Amino acid sequence: MLVTLINFMAYPAAAHPHVWVTTVTRFIVAKGAVTGIRVEWAFDEFYSSSLIEDYTDHHDVKFDAKDVAALKKGAFQRTAGQNYFTFIKVDGKLLTDLIPSEFNATVVKGIVHYQFLLPLRAPVDPRRHPLTVTYYEESYYVDVTPEAAHIEGDGSLVCKTTIAEDPNTTIYFGMVKPMMVTLHC
Amino acid sequence: MIKLVMHRMTSFGVLSILLWPALVLADPLRGDVPGSKSTGSVPLWVPDIIRHLMRELIDIQRVMIGDLQHAIGLVRNGGSVRAALMVVGIGLIYGIVHAIGPGHGKIVVASYLGSRQARFAHALRISWVMSALQAGSAIALISVLYFVLHLGGRALLADGALFETVSFGLIGLFGLVVAWRAAWGRKGCGHGSICGHDHEHNHGDVVPRGEILMGSVAVGLRPCTGSLLILLFTFANGLPWLGIAATLAMAAGSAVTVALVGIGAVGTRLVVVRVAGDGPLALWLGRAVAVAAGGVIAVTGFTMLAASLMLGPMG
């Protein structure tokens, strides 16, 4: 009860986005089913600059293998508690405990990009089991917005993607419905 | 006045030592947000129109940040005065819009000014002092961290979070002071003694200069995270003066918004007072409201303090 009150009162100072992330979503398709989702994040230039400051040698604006490992540990792995801001739902149910692989970080014209793959534990046929991906950071200090979505793989599925507000999720004290990518096959 | 400032600084020092162990990184990407209380877990019903307005507000800020980054890039690459002025201009508008969102002392200002014999001039004074201090604290923090200590983004956001936590505590204390003074009147000026002003006035609800400063310091101590990131960016790119100019512009914009809130509060009170009249009940009510306002500020400050210690700092 007290916690709810504190939550409510904290609204006046609750996090207002200060870091802006856009995502590209790639559904990996093999033999008529989705086997994994490849996610790419692009940070805004200000936050990118702070990552570059902290994780590269000063005269070298790119991430070498050592930097990528440090980034993964210090500025990516900790989002595990929030599903890496990537909430994949099959039949409306959230998939939990997905382990990202193939993490990489690059700098392109001052913008830091992360890439990682979230393999599904079992392939999902989206024609029979609706598949959606919602992006958000729960305190809304980080705004995570999907910008584009693609299908990749062996071409065994012909699908469209749409990006719209997730009607079933709200953050920021009911004020914001995060954006969701839906696969239509 | 000096004694007041010294007193405040001593409290700041004591509070920061006490609060250091509870410090949490402000950044969900780099540190855990403790207590995993999702902001969505409080199911407030929010009308669709408010949701749409909020989304508009956020989208506007997202676009402005992009424009700001673009303009700073222009300055870095060509150094034109026009681009620099664009940075300042965008900063000003961003400050106005950003201050409409949560934070930036609006509750403190509205409660305080709406509950006592404040004039419009007080609204302007408190908002510009508060905003100037917020800009000053961001600039001071970055300058020290960057030039003196050569620390990077992570330390900066962490220390910003410390200032923020302390600021919440000071807001709470400010509320207590305001409520106390409203309840008991000024020292040596009990009801019935000669104070040099009309006995019809409520002694507890005037606007002493010291309280304006106290409130401004309490709120202004908290640097805006947006300014911190912009300052870090410009400092890292060899454009410290541009970052400082942008921060000052943002503070000016923020002051405009907070001043408008303050003016609204003063105006509302004037209307209410006119309607309520001059009788003893109205005077008593006036004093009660003044005490209650102090209470609101204290509760706001202390619950935000508790929330920031439990949930992790908020931007």
Short mmCIF file of C-alpha atoms in Angstrom, two decimals:
data_model
loop_
_atom_site.label_atom_id
_atom_site.label_comp_id
_atom_site.label_asym_id
_atom_site.label_seq_id
_atom_site.Cartn_x
_atom_site.Cartn_y
_atom_site.Cartn_z
CA MET A 1 0.00 0.00 0.00
CA LEU A 2 2.79 2.35 0.96
CA VAL A 3 4.71 1.27 -2.10
CA THR A 4 1.72 2.05 -4.30
CA LEU A 5 1.48 5.48 -2.70
CA ILE A 6 5.16 6.09 -3.27
CA ASN A 7 4.83 4.89 -6.85
CA PHE A 8 1.97 7.31 -7.34
CA MET A 9 3.70 10.26 -5.72
CA ALA A 10 6.87 9.56 -7.60
CA TYR A 11 5.05 10.24 -10.84
CA PRO A 12 5.85 13.97 -10.73
CA ALA A 13 9.53 13.17 -11.04
CA ALA A 14 9.32 9.88 -12.88
CA ALA A 15 11.78 9.30 -15.67
CA HIS A 16 11.12 11.27 -18.80
CA PRO A 17 13.00 9.88 -21.75
CA HIS A 18 16.54 11.08 -21.91
CA VAL A 19 17.94 8.32 -24.06
CA TRP A 20 16.38 7.63 -27.44
CA VAL A 21 16.80 4.22 -29.06
CA THR A 22 15.38 3.12 -32.40
CA THR A 23 15.26 -0.54 -33.40
CA VAL A 24 15.28 -2.64 -36.52
CA THR A 25 13.65 -6.06 -36.16
CA ARG A 26 14.51 -9.01 -38.38
CA PHE A 27 12.43 -12.19 -38.21
CA ILE A 28 14.65 -15.14 -39.16
CA VAL A 29 12.60 -17.68 -41.08
CA ALA A 30 13.47 -21.29 -41.88
CA LYS A 31 11.15 -24.00 -43.26
CA GLY A 32 7.99 -22.00 -42.70
CA ALA A 33 8.69 -20.99 -39.12
CA VAL A 34 10.41 -18.19 -37.23
CA THR A 35 13.52 -19.50 -35.52
CA GLY A 36 14.84 -16.30 -34.04
CA ILE A 37 14.66 -12.54 -34.00
CA ARG A 38 17.60 -10.34 -34.83
CA VAL A 39 17.47 -6.95 -33.14
CA GLU A 40 19.48 -3.84 -33.91
CA TRP A 41 19.50 -0.76 -31.66
CA ALA A 42 20.64 2.70 -32.68
CA PHE A 43 21.24 5.20 -29.86
CA ASP A 44 20.86 8.97 -30.13
CA GLU A 45 24.01 10.95 -30.70
CA PHE A 46 24.32 12.26 -27.14
CA TYR A 47 24.11 8.85 -25.49
CA SER A 48 26.28 7.36 -28.25
CA SER A 49 28.90 9.93 -27.37
CA SER A 50 28.85 8.92 -23.71
CA LEU A 51 29.26 5.25 -24.67
CA ILE A 52 32.13 6.12 -27.00
CA GLU A 53 33.77 8.17 -24.25
CA ASP A 54 33.51 5.35 -21.76
CA TYR A 55 34.32 2.35 -23.89
CA THR A 56 36.92 3.34 -26.48
CA ASP A 57 40.45 4.64 -26.36
CA HIS A 58 40.27 8.35 -26.80
CA HIS A 59 41.73 8.66 -30.25
CA ASP A 60 40.00 5.71 -31.74
CA VAL A 61 36.29 6.08 -32.42
CA LYS A 62 35.48 2.48 -32.95
CA PHE A 63 34.90 -0.59 -30.83
CA ASP A 64 37.48 -3.35 -31.00
CA ALA A 65 36.81 -6.83 -29.64
CA LYS A 66 37.82 -5.81 -26.14
CA ASP A 67 35.50 -2.79 -26.22
CA VAL A 68 32.59 -4.89 -27.47
CA ALA A 69 33.06 -7.37 -24.65
CA ALA A 70 33.18 -4.54 -22.11
CA LEU A 71 30.08 -2.94 -23.60
CA LYS A 72 28.21 -6.21 -23.54
CA LYS A 73 29.03 -6.66 -19.88
CA GLY A 74 28.67 -3.09 -18.72
CA ALA A 75 25.98 -1.58 -20.91
CA PHE A 76 23.90 -4.40 -22.34
CA GLN A 77 23.84 -7.48 -20.16
CA ARG A 78 22.19 -5.58 -17.34
CA THR A 79 19.06 -5.09 -19.40
CA ALA A 80 18.44 -8.83 -19.09
CA GLY A 81 16.11 -8.08 -16.17
CA GLN A 82 14.00 -6.17 -18.65
CA ASN A 83 14.14 -8.78 -21.43
CA TYR A 84 16.70 -6.60 -23.24
CA PHE A 85 13.79 -4.18 -23.77
CA THR A 86 12.47 -6.72 -26.31
CA PHE A 87 9.20 -8.42 -25.35
CA ILE A 88 8.33 -11.24 -27.72
CA LYS A 89 4.85 -12.68 -27.41
CA VAL A 90 3.53 -15.84 -29.02
CA ASP A 91 -0.25 -16.31 -28.79
CA GLY A 92 -0.24 -13.30 -26.51
CA LYS A 93 2.08 -14.97 -24.00
CA LEU A 94 5.47 -13.47 -23.25
CA LEU A 95 8.56 -15.57 -24.00
CA THR A 96 10.92 -15.35 -21.06
CA ASP A 97 14.54 -16.24 -20.42
CA LEU A 98 15.70 -15.88 -24.00
CA ILE A 99 19.48 -15.70 -24.20
CA PRO A 100 20.95 -13.28 -26.73
CA SER A 101 23.79 -14.37 -28.94
CA GLU A 102 26.07 -12.83 -31.55
CA PHE A 103 26.24 -9.50 -29.74
CA ASN A 104 28.14 -6.82 -31.58
CA ALA A 105 28.52 -3.06 -31.24
CA THR A 106 29.60 -0.63 -33.93
CA VAL A 107 29.94 3.11 -34.44
CA VAL A 108 28.63 4.61 -37.65
CA LYS A 109 28.95 8.39 -38.04
CA GLY A 110 28.88 8.99 -34.32
CA ILE A 111 25.90 6.71 -33.68
CA VAL A 112 26.38 3.56 -31.62
CA HIS A 113 24.57 0.46 -32.88
CA TYR A 114 24.06 -2.80 -31.01
CA GLN A 115 23.17 -6.01 -32.83
CA PHE A 116 22.09 -9.24 -31.20
CA LEU A 117 20.13 -12.36 -31.97
CA LEU A 118 17.37 -13.79 -29.78
CA PRO A 119 16.95 -17.43 -30.82
CA LEU A 120 13.55 -18.91 -30.03
CA ARG A 121 13.63 -22.11 -28.01
CA ALA A 122 11.36 -23.77 -30.56
CA PRO A 123 10.47 -22.54 -34.06
CA VAL A 124 7.12 -20.76 -34.24
CA ASP A 125 4.79 -20.85 -37.24
CA PRO A 126 3.31 -17.34 -37.24
CA ARG A 127 0.39 -18.41 -39.40
CA ARG A 128 -0.91 -20.52 -36.55
CA HIS A 129 0.52 -18.66 -33.55
CA PRO A 130 0.42 -14.85 -33.72
CA LEU A 131 3.84 -13.38 -33.07
CA THR A 132 4.50 -9.86 -31.84
CA VAL A 133 7.50 -7.94 -30.53
CA THR A 134 6.96 -4.97 -28.17
CA TYR A 135 9.82 -2.65 -27.25
CA TYR A 136 10.06 -0.58 -24.05
CA GLU A 137 12.13 0.30 -21.03
CA GLU A 138 9.90 0.13 -18.00
CA SER A 139 10.95 3.32 -16.22
CA TYR A 140 10.78 5.25 -19.50
CA TYR A 141 14.19 6.78 -18.96
CA VAL A 142 14.96 5.16 -22.31
CA ASP A 143 12.52 5.52 -25.17
CA VAL A 144 12.72 2.41 -27.38
CA THR A 145 10.86 2.72 -30.67
CA PRO A 146 10.83 0.23 -33.56
CA GLU A 147 11.54 1.93 -36.85
CA ALA A 148 11.64 -0.89 -39.33
CA ALA A 149 11.02 -4.62 -39.51
CA HIS A 150 12.04 -7.22 -42.10
CA ILE A 151 11.76 -10.92 -42.83
CA GLU A 152 14.99 -12.77 -43.53
CA GLY A 153 15.95 -16.36 -44.05
CA ASP A 154 15.09 -18.98 -46.61
CA GLY A 155 12.05 -17.25 -48.08
CA SER A 156 9.65 -20.02 -47.07
CA LEU A 157 7.21 -17.52 -45.59
CA VAL A 158 5.68 -14.49 -47.24
CA CYS A 159 4.77 -12.01 -44.54
CA LYS A 160 4.11 -8.37 -43.85
CA THR A 161 5.05 -6.45 -40.75
CA THR A 162 3.20 -3.60 -39.10
CA ILE A 163 4.27 -1.26 -36.30
CA ALA A 164 1.64 0.21 -34.00
CA GLU A 165 0.90 0.87 -30.33
CA ASP A 166 0.63 -2.23 -28.18
CA PRO A 167 -2.94 -2.06 -26.87
CA ASN A 168 -2.23 -4.43 -23.98
CA THR A 169 0.81 -2.82 -22.43
CA THR A 170 1.23 0.52 -20.71
CA ILE A 171 4.19 2.09 -19.01
CA TYR A 172 4.83 5.40 -17.31
CA PHE A 173 1.78 5.33 -15.10
CA GLY A 174 -0.68 4.59 -17.85
CA MET A 175 0.51 7.47 -19.99
CA VAL A 176 2.38 5.60 -22.70
CA LYS A 177 1.60 2.53 -24.77
CA PRO A 178 4.86 1.24 -26.25
CA MET A 179 5.18 0.34 -29.92
CA MET A 180 4.81 -3.22 -31.15
CA VAL A 181 5.87 -5.04 -34.32
CA THR A 182 3.31 -7.56 -35.61
CA LEU A 183 3.99 -10.27 -38.13
CA HIS A 184 1.18 -10.97 -40.60
CA CYS A 185 1.60 -14.09 -42.69
CA MET B 1 21.03 35.44 3.91
CA ILE B 2 24.59 34.18 3.91
CA LYS B 3 23.85 32.24 7.08
CA LEU B 4 20.92 30.64 5.31
CA VAL B 5 23.07 29.57 2.37
CA MET B 6 25.77 28.25 4.69
CA HIS B 7 23.14 26.35 6.60
CA ARG B 8 21.85 24.82 3.41
CA MET B 9 25.31 23.80 2.31
CA THR B 10 26.02 22.12 5.61
CA SER B 11 22.79 20.17 5.31
CA PHE B 12 23.76 19.21 1.78
CA GLY B 13 27.11 17.93 2.99
CA VAL B 14 25.58 15.91 5.80
CA LEU B 15 22.84 14.50 3.59
CA SER B 16 25.21 13.49 0.84
CA ILE B 17 27.41 11.58 3.26
CA LEU B 18 24.39 9.82 4.70
CA LEU B 19 22.91 9.02 1.31
CA TRP B 20 26.09 7.87 -0.46
CA PRO B 21 25.58 4.16 0.26
CA ALA B 22 22.12 4.32 -1.27
CA LEU B 23 23.36 5.81 -4.50
CA VAL B 24 22.27 3.93 -7.59
CA LEU B 25 23.29 4.47 -11.16
CA ALA B 26 20.70 6.44 -13.08
CA ASP B 27 21.02 4.41 -16.21
CA PRO B 28 18.95 1.27 -16.86
CA LEU B 29 21.43 0.26 -19.56
CA ARG B 30 24.36 0.19 -17.20
CA GLY B 31 22.96 -0.62 -13.80
CA ASP B 32 20.07 -2.43 -12.27
CA VAL B 33 17.07 -0.36 -11.29
CA PRO B 34 16.47 -1.78 -7.80
CA GLY B 35 13.08 -2.88 -6.58
CA SER B 36 12.02 -3.79 -10.15
CA LYS B 37 8.80 -1.88 -9.67
CA SER B 38 7.60 -1.26 -13.15
CA THR B 39 5.95 2.09 -13.65
CA GLY B 40 3.20 0.19 -15.39
CA SER B 41 2.36 -1.75 -12.28
CA VAL B 42 0.24 1.07 -10.90
CA PRO B 43 -2.85 0.84 -13.07
CA LEU B 44 -3.87 4.46 -13.25
CA TRP B 45 -6.71 5.02 -15.63
CA VAL B 46 -5.62 7.78 -17.95
CA PRO B 47 -8.04 9.26 -20.46
CA ASP B 48 -7.01 8.76 -24.07
CA ILE B 49 -6.70 12.48 -24.70
CA ILE B 50 -4.05 12.79 -21.99
CA ARG B 51 -2.22 9.81 -23.43
CA HIS B 52 -2.21 11.38 -26.86
CA LEU B 53 -0.99 14.69 -25.47
CA MET B 54 1.81 12.91 -23.64
CA ARG B 55 2.83 11.07 -26.77
CA GLU B 56 2.81 14.37 -28.69
CA LEU B 57 4.99 15.93 -26.00
CA ILE B 58 7.46 13.06 -26.18
CA ASP B 59 7.54 13.02 -29.97
CA ILE B 60 8.18 16.77 -30.05
CA GLN B 61 11.11 16.31 -27.70
CA ARG B 62 12.49 13.42 -29.70
CA VAL B 63 12.45 15.52 -32.86
CA MET B 64 14.00 18.48 -31.07
CA ILE B 65 16.81 16.41 -29.68
CA GLY B 66 17.53 15.21 -33.21
CA ASP B 67 17.52 18.80 -34.47
CA LEU B 68 19.76 19.85 -31.62
CA GLN B 69 22.23 17.11 -32.40
CA HIS B 70 22.17 18.07 -36.07
CA ALA B 71 22.76 21.74 -35.26
CA ILE B 72 25.64 20.93 -32.93
CA GLY B 73 27.11 18.81 -35.71
CA LEU B 74 26.91 21.80 -38.03
CA VAL B 75 28.80 23.93 -35.54
CA ARG B 76 31.42 21.26 -35.08
CA ASN B 77 31.98 20.90 -38.80
CA GLY B 78 31.77 24.47 -39.96
CA GLY B 79 31.65 26.67 -36.91
CA SER B 80 29.04 29.04 -38.28
CA VAL B 81 27.43 31.57 -35.95
CA ARG B 82 24.06 30.84 -37.51
CA ALA B 83 24.30 27.17 -36.53
CA ALA B 84 25.30 28.15 -33.00
CA LEU B 85 22.29 30.44 -32.74
CA MET B 86 20.12 27.57 -33.97
CA VAL B 87 21.47 25.43 -31.13
CA VAL B 88 20.56 28.11 -28.60
CA GLY B 89 17.13 28.62 -30.14
CA ILE B 90 16.31 24.92 -30.13
CA GLY B 91 17.62 24.69 -26.58
CA LEU B 92 15.24 27.45 -25.51
CA ILE B 93 12.18 25.81 -27.04
CA TYR B 94 13.22 22.38 -25.78
CA GLY B 95 13.48 23.86 -22.29
CA ILE B 96 9.93 25.22 -22.49
CA VAL B 97 8.48 21.93 -23.74
CA HIS B 98 10.55 19.69 -21.48
CA ALA B 99 9.48 21.61 -18.38
CA ILE B 100 5.85 20.85 -19.16
CA GLY B 101 6.65 17.24 -18.35
CA PRO B 102 7.14 16.04 -14.81
CA GLY B 103 9.67 17.66 -12.53
CA HIS B 104 11.33 21.04 -12.62
CA GLY B 105 9.74 22.29 -9.45
CA LYS B 106 6.22 22.97 -10.65
CA ILE B 107 4.54 21.36 -7.64
CA VAL B 108 6.78 23.27 -5.25
CA VAL B 109 6.20 26.57 -7.02
CA ALA B 110 2.44 26.14 -7.44
CA SER B 111 1.87 25.03 -3.84
CA TYR B 112 4.09 27.70 -2.36
CA LEU B 113 2.90 30.66 -4.40
CA GLY B 114 -0.74 29.64 -4.44
CA SER B 115 -0.94 29.58 -0.68
CA ARG B 116 0.34 32.96 0.43
CA GLN B 117 0.34 36.62 -0.44
CA ALA B 118 2.60 36.26 -3.40
CA ARG B 119 2.77 38.70 -6.23
CA PHE B 120 3.39 37.93 -9.88
CA ALA B 121 6.91 39.25 -9.37
CA HIS B 122 7.53 36.44 -6.89
CA ALA B 123 6.53 33.89 -9.52
CA LEU B 124 9.05 35.34 -11.93
CA ARG B 125 11.76 35.57 -9.31
CA ILE B 126 11.42 32.05 -7.98
CA SER B 127 11.29 30.50 -11.44
CA TRP B 128 14.35 32.26 -12.77
CA VAL B 129 16.44 31.66 -9.65
CA MET B 130 15.44 27.98 -9.66
CA SER B 131 16.22 27.50 -13.34
CA ALA B 132 19.49 29.41 -13.13
CA LEU B 133 20.56 27.17 -10.26
CA GLN B 134 19.59 24.04 -12.20
CA ALA B 135 21.71 25.18 -15.13
CA GLY B 136 24.51 26.15 -12.78
CA SER B 137 24.52 22.82 -11.03
CA ALA B 138 24.66 20.93 -14.35
CA ILE B 139 27.48 23.10 -15.66
CA ALA B 140 29.42 22.92 -12.41
CA LEU B 141 29.03 19.17 -12.20
CA ILE B 142 30.22 18.56 -15.76
CA SER B 143 33.08 21.02 -15.51
CA VAL B 144 34.41 19.43 -12.36
CA LEU B 145 33.96 15.87 -13.57
CA TYR B 146 35.28 16.47 -17.02
CA PHE B 147 38.14 18.84 -16.59
CA VAL B 148 39.26 18.25 -13.07
CA LEU B 149 38.63 14.57 -12.67
CA HIS B 150 38.56 13.40 -16.28
CA LEU B 151 35.66 11.11 -15.56
CA GLY B 152 33.26 9.95 -18.21
CA GLY B 153 29.58 9.52 -18.81
CA ARG B 154 28.91 6.85 -16.25
CA ALA B 155 30.32 8.76 -13.30
CA LEU B 156 28.55 11.85 -14.46
CA LEU B 157 25.13 10.28 -14.50
CA ALA B 158 25.79 8.65 -11.16
CA ASP B 159 26.76 11.94 -9.53
CA GLY B 160 23.82 13.65 -11.15
CA ALA B 161 21.68 11.05 -9.44
CA LEU B 162 23.28 11.92 -6.11
CA PHE B 163 22.43 15.60 -6.52
CA GLU B 164 18.91 14.60 -7.41
CA THR B 165 18.44 12.49 -4.29
CA VAL B 166 19.78 15.26 -2.10
CA SER B 167 17.52 17.75 -3.84
CA PHE B 168 14.46 15.68 -2.99
CA GLY B 169 15.49 15.65 0.65
CA LEU B 170 15.97 19.41 0.63
CA ILE B 171 12.56 19.92 -0.94
CA GLY B 172 11.09 17.90 1.91
CA LEU B 173 12.91 20.05 4.46
CA PHE B 174 11.82 23.22 2.67
CA GLY B 175 8.22 22.08 2.97
CA LEU B 176 8.65 21.55 6.70
CA VAL B 177 10.18 25.01 7.16
CA VAL B 178 7.38 26.64 5.18
CA ALA B 179 4.68 24.81 7.12
CA TRP B 180 6.33 25.63 10.45
CA ARG B 181 6.66 29.32 9.67
CA ALA B 182 3.10 29.50 8.40
CA ALA B 183 1.81 27.84 11.55
CA TRP B 184 3.77 29.84 14.12
CA GLY B 185 4.31 33.13 12.34
CA ARG B 186 7.58 35.05 12.08
CA LYS B 187 9.90 35.16 15.06
CA GLY B 188 9.02 37.91 17.54
CA CYS B 189 5.89 38.63 15.67
CA GLY B 190 3.17 36.77 17.49
CA HIS B 191 -0.42 37.57 16.85
CA GLY B 192 -1.10 40.67 18.92
CA SER B 193 2.37 42.22 18.93
CA ILE B 194 3.33 45.13 16.74
CA CYS B 195 5.19 44.04 13.70
CA GLY B 196 5.20 47.12 11.64
CA HIS B 197 2.44 46.01 9.36
CA ASP B 198 -1.30 45.80 9.39
CA HIS B 199 -2.84 43.37 11.89
CA GLU B 200 -5.29 42.24 9.29
CA HIS B 201 -2.55 40.35 7.51
CA ASN B 202 -1.81 36.75 8.28
CA HIS B 203 1.70 36.78 9.65
CA GLY B 204 2.45 33.34 8.40
CA ASP B 205 1.78 33.77 4.76
CA VAL B 206 4.02 36.44 3.37
CA VAL B 207 6.85 35.65 0.99
CA PRO B 208 10.20 36.27 2.64
CA ARG B 209 13.16 36.51 0.32
CA GLY B 210 14.95 33.76 2.23
CA GLU B 211 12.21 31.29 1.44
CA ILE B 212 12.37 32.03 -2.27
CA LEU B 213 16.07 31.25 -2.19
CA MET B 214 15.59 28.16 -0.05
CA GLY B 215 12.94 26.73 -2.35
CA SER B 216 15.01 27.55 -5.41
CA VAL B 217 18.10 25.88 -4.01
CA ALA B 218 16.17 22.79 -2.99
CA VAL B 219 14.73 22.32 -6.47
CA GLY B 220 17.58 23.79 -8.45
CA LEU B 221 20.19 21.50 -6.96
CA ARG B 222 18.94 18.78 -9.22
CA PRO B 223 20.58 19.15 -12.62
CA CYS B 224 18.43 18.23 -15.57
CA THR B 225 19.71 14.95 -17.03
CA GLY B 226 19.11 16.28 -20.51
CA SER B 227 21.55 19.13 -19.87
CA LEU B 228 24.09 16.71 -18.45
CA LEU B 229 24.07 14.62 -21.61
CA ILE B 230 24.26 17.65 -23.89
CA LEU B 231 27.09 19.16 -21.87
CA LEU B 232 29.02 15.91 -21.92
CA PHE B 233 28.58 15.68 -25.67
CA THR B 234 29.72 19.22 -26.40
CA PHE B 235 32.61 19.03 -23.94
CA ALA B 236 33.76 15.79 -25.54
CA ASN B 237 33.62 17.44 -28.95
CA GLY B 238 35.61 20.48 -27.94
CA LEU B 239 32.62 22.81 -27.85
CA PRO B 240 32.18 23.51 -24.12
CA TRP B 241 30.87 27.05 -24.63
CA LEU B 242 28.19 25.78 -26.97
CA GLY B 243 27.05 23.25 -24.39
CA ILE B 244 26.95 25.92 -21.71
CA ALA B 245 24.99 28.26 -24.00
CA ALA B 246 22.52 25.48 -24.82
CA THR B 247 22.11 24.65 -21.12
CA LEU B 248 21.44 28.29 -20.25
CA ALA B 249 18.92 28.50 -23.09
CA MET B 250 17.19 25.37 -21.81
CA ALA B 251 17.10 26.84 -18.32
CA ALA B 252 15.56 30.04 -19.68
CA GLY B 253 12.89 28.00 -21.45
CA SER B 254 12.24 25.98 -18.34
CA ALA B 255 11.93 29.21 -16.34
CA VAL B 256 9.25 30.44 -18.73
CA THR B 257 7.13 27.35 -18.18
CA VAL B 258 7.60 27.31 -14.41
CA ALA B 259 6.87 31.05 -14.25
CA LEU B 260 3.63 30.49 -16.12
CA VAL B 261 2.65 27.84 -13.59
CA GLY B 262 3.57 30.23 -10.77
CA ILE B 263 1.61 33.09 -12.29
CA GLY B 264 -1.35 30.76 -12.66
CA ALA B 265 -1.08 29.86 -8.98
CA VAL B 266 -0.86 33.50 -7.86
CA GLY B 267 -3.76 34.47 -10.09
CA THR B 268 -5.90 31.60 -8.84
CA ARG B 269 -5.26 32.63 -5.27
CA LEU B 270 -6.18 36.24 -5.98
CA VAL B 271 -9.51 35.13 -7.36
CA VAL B 272 -10.15 32.83 -4.42
CA VAL B 273 -9.24 35.55 -1.89
CA ARG B 274 -11.51 38.05 -3.57
CA VAL B 275 -14.37 35.58 -3.34
CA ALA B 276 -13.57 34.55 0.23
CA GLY B 277 -13.35 38.08 1.64
CA ASP B 278 -11.67 39.47 4.73
CA GLY B 279 -13.38 38.03 7.75
CA PRO B 280 -11.60 36.12 10.53
CA LEU B 281 -12.60 32.75 9.05
CA ALA B 282 -11.09 33.70 5.70
CA LEU B 283 -7.87 34.78 7.43
CA TRP B 284 -7.72 31.57 9.40
CA LEU B 285 -8.32 29.59 6.24
CA GLY B 286 -5.54 31.49 4.53
CA ARG B 287 -3.11 30.48 7.25
CA ALA B 288 -4.33 26.89 7.14
CA VAL B 289 -3.79 26.74 3.39
CA ALA B 290 -0.29 28.15 3.86
CA VAL B 291 0.53 25.42 6.36
CA ALA B 292 -1.07 22.78 4.14
CA ALA B 293 0.99 23.92 1.16
CA GLY B 294 4.13 23.44 3.22
CA GLY B 295 2.83 20.00 4.08
CA VAL B 296 2.23 19.16 0.41
CA ILE B 297 5.75 20.24 -0.49
CA ALA B 298 7.22 18.24 2.39
CA VAL B 299 5.27 15.11 1.49
CA THR B 300 6.22 15.49 -2.18
CA GLY B 301 9.88 15.93 -1.36
CA PHE B 302 10.09 13.06 1.11
CA THR B 303 8.13 10.58 -0.98
CA MET B 304 10.25 11.40 -4.04
CA LEU B 305 13.28 10.89 -1.81
CA ALA B 306 11.96 7.52 -0.69
CA ALA B 307 11.07 6.57 -4.25
CA SER B 308 14.48 7.58 -5.54
CA LEU B 309 16.19 5.48 -2.91
CA MET B 310 13.92 2.50 -3.58
CA LEU B 311 13.35 2.62 -7.29
CA GLY B 312 16.53 4.22 -8.47
CA PRO B 313 16.93 7.80 -9.62
CA MET B 314 14.64 9.20 -12.19
CA GLY B 315 15.56 11.40 -15.04
#
